[in-house]
Amino acid sequence: MTTPLKLHKVIKRYGERVVLDVDQLAVKGGKITTVIGPNGSGKSTLLRIMALLLVNDAGYLEVLGETVKWQKQQLLRLRRQMSMVTQTSFMFQGTVDYNVAYGLGVRKISEKAVQNRVAEALEMVGMSAYRAADAHTLSGGERQKVAIARAVAIKPRILFLDEPTSNIDISSAAEIEKQIKNINKDQDITIIMVTHNLFQAKRLADEVIFIHEGHIIEQGGQDLFTKPQDLRTAAFLRGETVF
Ligand SMILES: Nc1ncnc2c1ncn2[C@@H]1O[C@H](COP(=O)(O)OP(=O)(O)OP(=O)(O)O)[C@@H](O)[C@H]1O
């Protein structure tokens, strides 16, 4: 799948206000795309629409080769092929094992296969030693790793990350960044990640999208960081206010 996600003339409004207005967007399959932009520019809104958690008001999406009709059966089928990790992850009452296995319960796979997937996912994030731990006793960084394991255990085709490391320290964030890269490479999962951390965006991005006031101003590869084409992108990357 070269383009697992496409948006065509997608608009999202809250009341009268247009908060997202994307003419065309194509996300490259098997790559890590980072989404950057000022506060309130529409990054999370874009991510939530792409993850089929929020309905657009105009335009349409193509997800994993299907035009999204927002019809129940199709939504279920498509959502089962994607997962999301947010800034602070909810842990269910129970062990780490239980939390990672959570999304697998509704899938028709054997108990043995569930155990294998959980073990594999925890290994990927370096949390194998915590399998039997109570999830509510974990630190913030550990929770995020378990949340990533839970998201990966379902073997999604697209993984959405909304500021997954913004509440954790630099060294845990660095570990998670490494794990994100490995997940993308080894599991061939398309990753779309919103981050406020420009250094992180640069370290992880195969592709980057700069969004401002609901519009995609620029999309490109690593060149976008070094040779931005738009004055607003350049200003944002310099840490200046974007007008
Ligand atoms: N449920 C809602 N009702 C009304 N307005 C909303 C709602 N959700 C988001 N907005 C508005 O939409 C705009 C875009 O919000 P969004 O969260 O997508 O931005 P963002 O780029 O992710 O911001 P941040 O970097 O601050 O997290 C903001 O102005 C926000 O106030």
Short mmCIF file of C-alpha atoms and ligand atoms in Angstrom, two decimals:
data_model
loop_
_atom_site.label_atom_id
_atom_site.label_comp_id
_atom_site.label_asym_id
_atom_site.label_seq_id
_atom_site.Cartn_x
_atom_site.Cartn_y
_atom_site.Cartn_z
CA MET A 1 0.00 0.00 0.00
CA THR A 2 1.80 3.11 -1.15
CA THR A 3 -0.79 5.64 0.02
CA PRO A 4 -2.83 4.32 2.94
CA LEU A 5 -4.45 7.69 3.60
CA LYS A 6 -5.69 10.45 1.34
CA LEU A 7 -7.74 13.54 2.12
CA HIS A 8 -9.64 15.50 -0.48
CA LYS A 9 -11.00 18.95 0.29
CA VAL A 10 -11.56 18.03 3.92
CA ILE A 11 -13.12 20.69 6.12
CA LYS A 12 -13.88 20.61 9.83
CA ARG A 13 -15.85 23.34 11.56
CA TYR A 14 -16.70 24.02 15.16
CA GLY A 15 -19.76 26.24 15.00
CA GLU A 16 -18.98 28.88 12.40
CA ARG A 17 -15.25 28.48 12.75
CA VAL A 18 -13.29 26.44 10.20
CA VAL A 19 -10.50 24.74 12.15
CA LEU A 20 -9.28 22.48 9.36
CA ASP A 21 -9.28 23.06 5.62
CA VAL A 22 -7.10 20.56 3.77
CA ASP A 23 -7.25 20.67 0.00
CA GLN A 24 -5.25 17.51 -0.76
CA LEU A 25 -3.12 15.30 1.45
CA ALA A 26 -1.53 11.94 0.72
CA VAL A 27 0.32 10.05 3.45
CA LYS A 28 3.12 7.76 2.28
CA GLY A 29 2.78 4.11 3.25
CA GLY A 30 5.41 2.47 5.46
CA LYS A 31 6.92 5.84 6.42
CA ILE A 32 6.93 8.02 9.52
CA THR A 33 5.12 11.30 8.90
CA THR A 34 5.39 13.97 11.57
CA VAL A 35 2.83 16.75 11.87
CA ILE A 36 4.11 20.06 13.24
CA GLY A 37 2.52 23.47 13.73
CA PRO A 38 1.64 26.08 16.36
CA ASN A 39 -0.87 25.51 19.18
CA GLY A 40 -4.41 25.37 17.91
CA SER A 41 -3.36 24.96 14.27
CA GLY A 42 -5.45 21.80 13.86
CA LYS A 43 -2.89 19.01 14.27
CA SER A 44 -4.97 16.86 16.63
CA THR A 45 -8.12 17.55 14.64
CA LEU A 46 -6.36 16.33 11.51
CA LEU A 47 -5.08 13.23 13.32
CA ARG A 48 -8.48 12.41 14.79
CA ILE A 49 -10.18 12.72 11.41
CA MET A 50 -7.56 10.48 9.81
CA ALA A 51 -8.02 7.96 12.63
CA LEU A 52 -11.79 8.01 11.92
CA LEU A 53 -12.55 9.29 15.42
CA LEU A 54 -13.94 12.61 14.22
CA VAL A 55 -16.23 13.18 11.24
CA ASN A 56 -15.27 15.80 8.66
CA ASP A 57 -17.94 18.32 7.59
CA ALA A 58 -16.98 18.41 3.90
CA GLY A 59 -14.72 16.56 1.48
CA TYR A 60 -13.80 12.90 1.81
CA LEU A 61 -11.08 10.49 2.92
CA GLU A 62 -9.64 7.37 1.36
CA VAL A 63 -8.34 5.02 4.01
CA LEU A 64 -6.55 1.76 3.18
CA GLY A 65 -7.95 1.88 -0.32
CA GLU A 66 -11.57 2.57 0.65
CA THR A 67 -13.55 5.79 0.39
CA VAL A 68 -14.82 6.44 3.92
CA LYS A 69 -18.61 6.40 4.11
CA TRP A 70 -18.85 6.68 7.92
CA GLN A 71 -21.03 3.61 7.90
CA LYS A 72 -20.83 1.28 10.92
CA GLN A 73 -19.48 -1.93 9.37
CA GLN A 74 -16.88 -0.12 7.33
CA LEU A 75 -15.77 1.97 10.31
CA LEU A 76 -15.32 -1.16 12.42
CA ARG A 77 -13.29 -2.84 9.70
CA LEU A 78 -11.05 0.17 9.10
CA ARG A 79 -10.62 1.09 12.77
CA ARG A 80 -9.44 -2.43 13.52
CA GLN A 81 -6.49 -1.78 11.25
CA MET A 82 -5.37 1.34 13.08
CA SER A 83 -4.46 2.36 16.59
CA MET A 84 -3.64 5.54 18.45
CA VAL A 85 -1.49 6.54 21.39
CA THR A 86 -2.08 9.93 22.99
CA GLN A 87 -0.22 12.18 25.42
CA THR A 88 -1.41 10.45 28.57
CA SER A 89 -2.54 6.90 28.19
CA PHE A 90 -5.38 5.30 30.07
CA MET A 91 -4.50 2.06 31.85
CA PHE A 92 -7.24 -0.42 32.67
CA GLN A 93 -7.36 -1.91 36.15
CA GLY A 94 -5.18 -5.02 35.95
CA THR A 95 -1.74 -6.20 34.91
CA VAL A 96 0.42 -4.89 32.12
CA ASP A 97 -0.31 -8.15 30.30
CA TYR A 98 -4.05 -7.54 30.56
CA ASN A 99 -3.64 -3.99 29.25
CA VAL A 100 -1.61 -5.03 26.23
CA ALA A 101 -3.98 -7.91 25.43
CA TYR A 102 -7.01 -5.63 25.70
CA GLY A 103 -7.49 -4.83 22.02
CA LEU A 104 -6.96 -8.46 21.04
CA GLY A 105 -10.01 -9.73 22.90
CA VAL A 106 -12.45 -8.80 20.16
CA ARG A 107 -10.32 -10.41 17.47
CA LYS A 108 -10.76 -14.05 16.61
CA ILE A 109 -7.36 -15.31 17.68
CA SER A 110 -6.41 -18.12 20.04
CA GLU A 111 -5.32 -17.54 23.64
CA LYS A 112 -1.86 -18.79 22.71
CA ALA A 113 -1.60 -16.30 19.84
CA VAL A 114 -2.74 -13.51 22.19
CA GLN A 115 0.03 -14.43 24.65
CA ASN A 116 2.60 -14.48 21.85
CA ARG A 117 1.54 -11.10 20.54
CA VAL A 118 1.59 -9.57 24.02
CA ALA A 119 5.07 -10.96 24.67
CA GLU A 120 6.32 -9.71 21.30
CA ALA A 121 4.83 -6.23 21.77
CA LEU A 122 6.26 -5.85 25.28
CA GLU A 123 9.65 -7.00 24.03
CA MET A 124 9.52 -4.30 21.35
CA VAL A 125 9.14 -1.57 23.96
CA GLY A 126 11.55 -3.11 26.47
CA MET A 127 8.83 -3.82 29.05
CA SER A 128 8.91 -7.65 29.17
CA ALA A 129 9.96 -7.63 32.82
CA TYR A 130 6.75 -5.78 33.76
CA ARG A 131 4.24 -8.30 32.39
CA ALA A 132 2.75 -9.16 35.77
CA ALA A 133 2.97 -5.65 37.24
CA ASP A 134 -0.16 -3.70 38.19
CA ALA A 135 -0.55 -1.15 35.36
CA HIS A 136 -1.59 1.57 37.81
CA THR A 137 1.80 1.41 39.56
CA LEU A 138 3.75 2.30 36.39
CA SER A 139 5.58 5.59 35.89
CA GLY A 140 4.50 7.98 33.13
CA GLY A 141 7.20 6.78 30.74
CA GLU A 142 6.43 3.12 31.45
CA ARG A 143 2.73 3.74 30.82
CA GLN A 144 3.48 5.25 27.45
CA LYS A 145 5.61 2.25 26.51
CA VAL A 146 2.80 -0.11 27.54
CA ALA A 147 0.33 2.02 25.56
CA ILE A 148 2.56 1.70 22.50
CA ALA A 149 2.79 -2.07 23.06
CA ARG A 150 -1.02 -2.22 23.30
CA ALA A 151 -1.33 -0.24 20.07
CA VAL A 152 1.19 -2.40 18.25
CA ALA A 153 -0.14 -5.76 19.54
CA ILE A 154 -3.15 -5.52 17.24
CA LYS A 155 -0.72 -5.31 14.29
CA PRO A 156 -2.21 -2.12 12.89
CA ARG A 157 -1.44 -0.93 9.40
CA ILE A 158 -1.51 2.68 10.58
CA LEU A 159 -0.35 3.90 14.00
CA PHE A 160 -1.30 7.41 15.11
CA LEU A 161 0.77 9.08 17.80
CA ASP A 162 -0.47 12.34 19.35
CA GLU A 163 2.41 13.77 21.39
CA PRO A 164 3.24 10.41 22.97
CA THR A 165 6.38 11.67 24.74
CA SER A 166 5.37 15.17 25.79
CA ASN A 167 4.87 14.28 29.47
CA ILE A 168 7.98 12.20 29.96
CA ASP A 169 11.67 12.83 30.53
CA ILE A 170 14.28 13.13 27.82
CA SER A 171 15.89 9.72 28.23
CA SER A 172 12.56 7.83 28.25
CA ALA A 173 11.49 9.90 25.25
CA ALA A 174 14.71 8.95 23.44
CA GLU A 175 14.05 5.26 24.14
CA ILE A 176 10.49 5.59 22.85
CA GLU A 177 11.74 7.36 19.72
CA LYS A 178 14.05 4.42 19.03
CA GLN A 179 11.16 2.00 19.56
CA ILE A 180 8.93 4.00 17.21
CA LYS A 181 11.61 3.76 14.50
CA ASN A 182 11.97 0.02 15.02
CA ILE A 183 8.22 -0.54 14.95
CA ASN A 184 8.01 1.37 11.67
CA LYS A 185 10.91 -0.53 10.12
CA ASP A 186 10.40 -4.06 11.45
CA GLN A 187 6.61 -4.18 11.39
CA ASP A 188 6.11 -2.07 8.28
CA ILE A 189 3.53 0.11 10.02
CA THR A 190 2.72 3.55 8.64
CA ILE A 191 3.17 6.04 11.47
CA ILE A 192 1.66 9.51 11.70
CA MET A 193 2.83 11.50 14.67
CA VAL A 194 1.95 14.92 16.05
CA THR A 195 4.74 16.49 18.06
CA HIS A 196 5.61 19.90 19.48
CA ASN A 197 9.24 18.92 19.69
CA LEU A 198 10.89 20.02 16.45
CA PHE A 199 14.07 18.09 17.21
CA GLN A 200 12.00 14.96 17.69
CA ALA A 201 10.06 15.65 14.50
CA LYS A 202 13.35 15.97 12.62
CA ARG A 203 14.84 12.83 14.17
CA LEU A 204 11.84 10.69 13.25
CA ALA A 205 10.42 12.11 10.05
CA ASP A 206 10.63 10.55 6.64
CA GLU A 207 7.92 13.05 5.78
CA VAL A 208 6.78 16.18 7.58
CA ILE A 209 3.63 18.25 7.36
CA PHE A 210 3.55 21.85 8.58
CA ILE A 211 0.07 23.01 9.46
CA HIS A 212 -0.99 26.56 10.28
CA GLU A 213 -4.49 27.87 10.98
CA GLY A 214 -6.01 24.64 9.68
CA HIS A 215 -4.13 24.69 6.38
CA ILE A 216 -1.29 22.48 5.24
CA ILE A 217 1.30 25.07 4.36
CA GLU A 218 4.02 22.68 3.37
CA GLN A 219 4.69 18.95 3.15
CA GLY A 220 8.03 17.37 2.32
CA GLY A 221 10.97 15.27 3.37
CA GLN A 222 13.88 16.21 5.64
CA ASP A 223 14.54 19.18 3.31
CA LEU A 224 11.58 20.94 4.84
CA PHE A 225 13.62 21.42 8.02
CA THR A 226 16.67 22.80 6.26
CA LYS A 227 15.18 24.49 3.19
CA PRO A 228 11.57 25.43 3.95
CA GLN A 229 9.79 26.84 0.90
CA ASP A 230 7.26 28.98 2.73
CA LEU A 231 8.08 31.99 4.92
CA ARG A 232 5.62 30.78 7.56
CA THR A 233 7.34 27.39 7.80
CA ALA A 234 10.71 29.13 8.09
CA ALA A 235 9.42 31.41 10.85
CA PHE A 236 7.93 28.49 12.78
CA LEU A 237 11.17 26.51 12.54
CA ARG A 238 13.09 29.54 13.86
CA GLY A 239 10.76 29.62 16.85
CA GLU A 240 9.08 32.86 15.79
CA THR A 241 5.39 33.69 15.84
CA VAL A 242 3.77 32.72 12.55
CA PHE A 243 1.40 35.22 10.95
N1 LIG B 1 -14.49 20.09 20.50
C1 LIG B 1 -14.15 21.31 20.10
N2 LIG B 1 -15.01 22.32 20.12
C2 LIG B 1 -14.68 23.55 19.71
N3 LIG B 1 -13.46 23.89 19.24
C3 LIG B 1 -12.53 22.91 19.20
C4 LIG B 1 -12.82 21.58 19.62
N4 LIG B 1 -11.70 20.84 19.45
C5 LIG B 1 -10.76 21.67 18.95
N5 LIG B 1 -11.27 22.92 18.80
C6 LIG B 1 -10.53 24.08 18.27
O1 LIG B 1 -9.98 23.72 17.02
C7 LIG B 1 -8.71 24.31 16.84
C8 LIG B 1 -7.70 23.23 16.49
O2 LIG B 1 -7.51 22.41 17.63
P1 LIG B 1 -6.47 21.22 17.66
O3 LIG B 1 -6.55 20.57 18.99
O4 LIG B 1 -6.65 20.38 16.47
O5 LIG B 1 -5.09 22.00 17.50
P2 LIG B 1 -3.61 21.51 17.76
O6 LIG B 1 -2.79 22.01 16.63
O7 LIG B 1 -3.58 20.03 18.00
O8 LIG B 1 -3.26 22.30 19.08
P3 LIG B 1 -2.21 22.04 20.27
O9 LIG B 1 -0.84 22.11 19.64
O10 LIG B 1 -2.46 23.20 21.17
O11 LIG B 1 -2.51 20.72 20.87
C9 LIG B 1 -8.39 25.05 18.13
O12 LIG B 1 -8.63 26.41 17.95
C10 LIG B 1 -9.36 24.46 19.13
O13 LIG B 1 -9.71 25.40 20.11
#
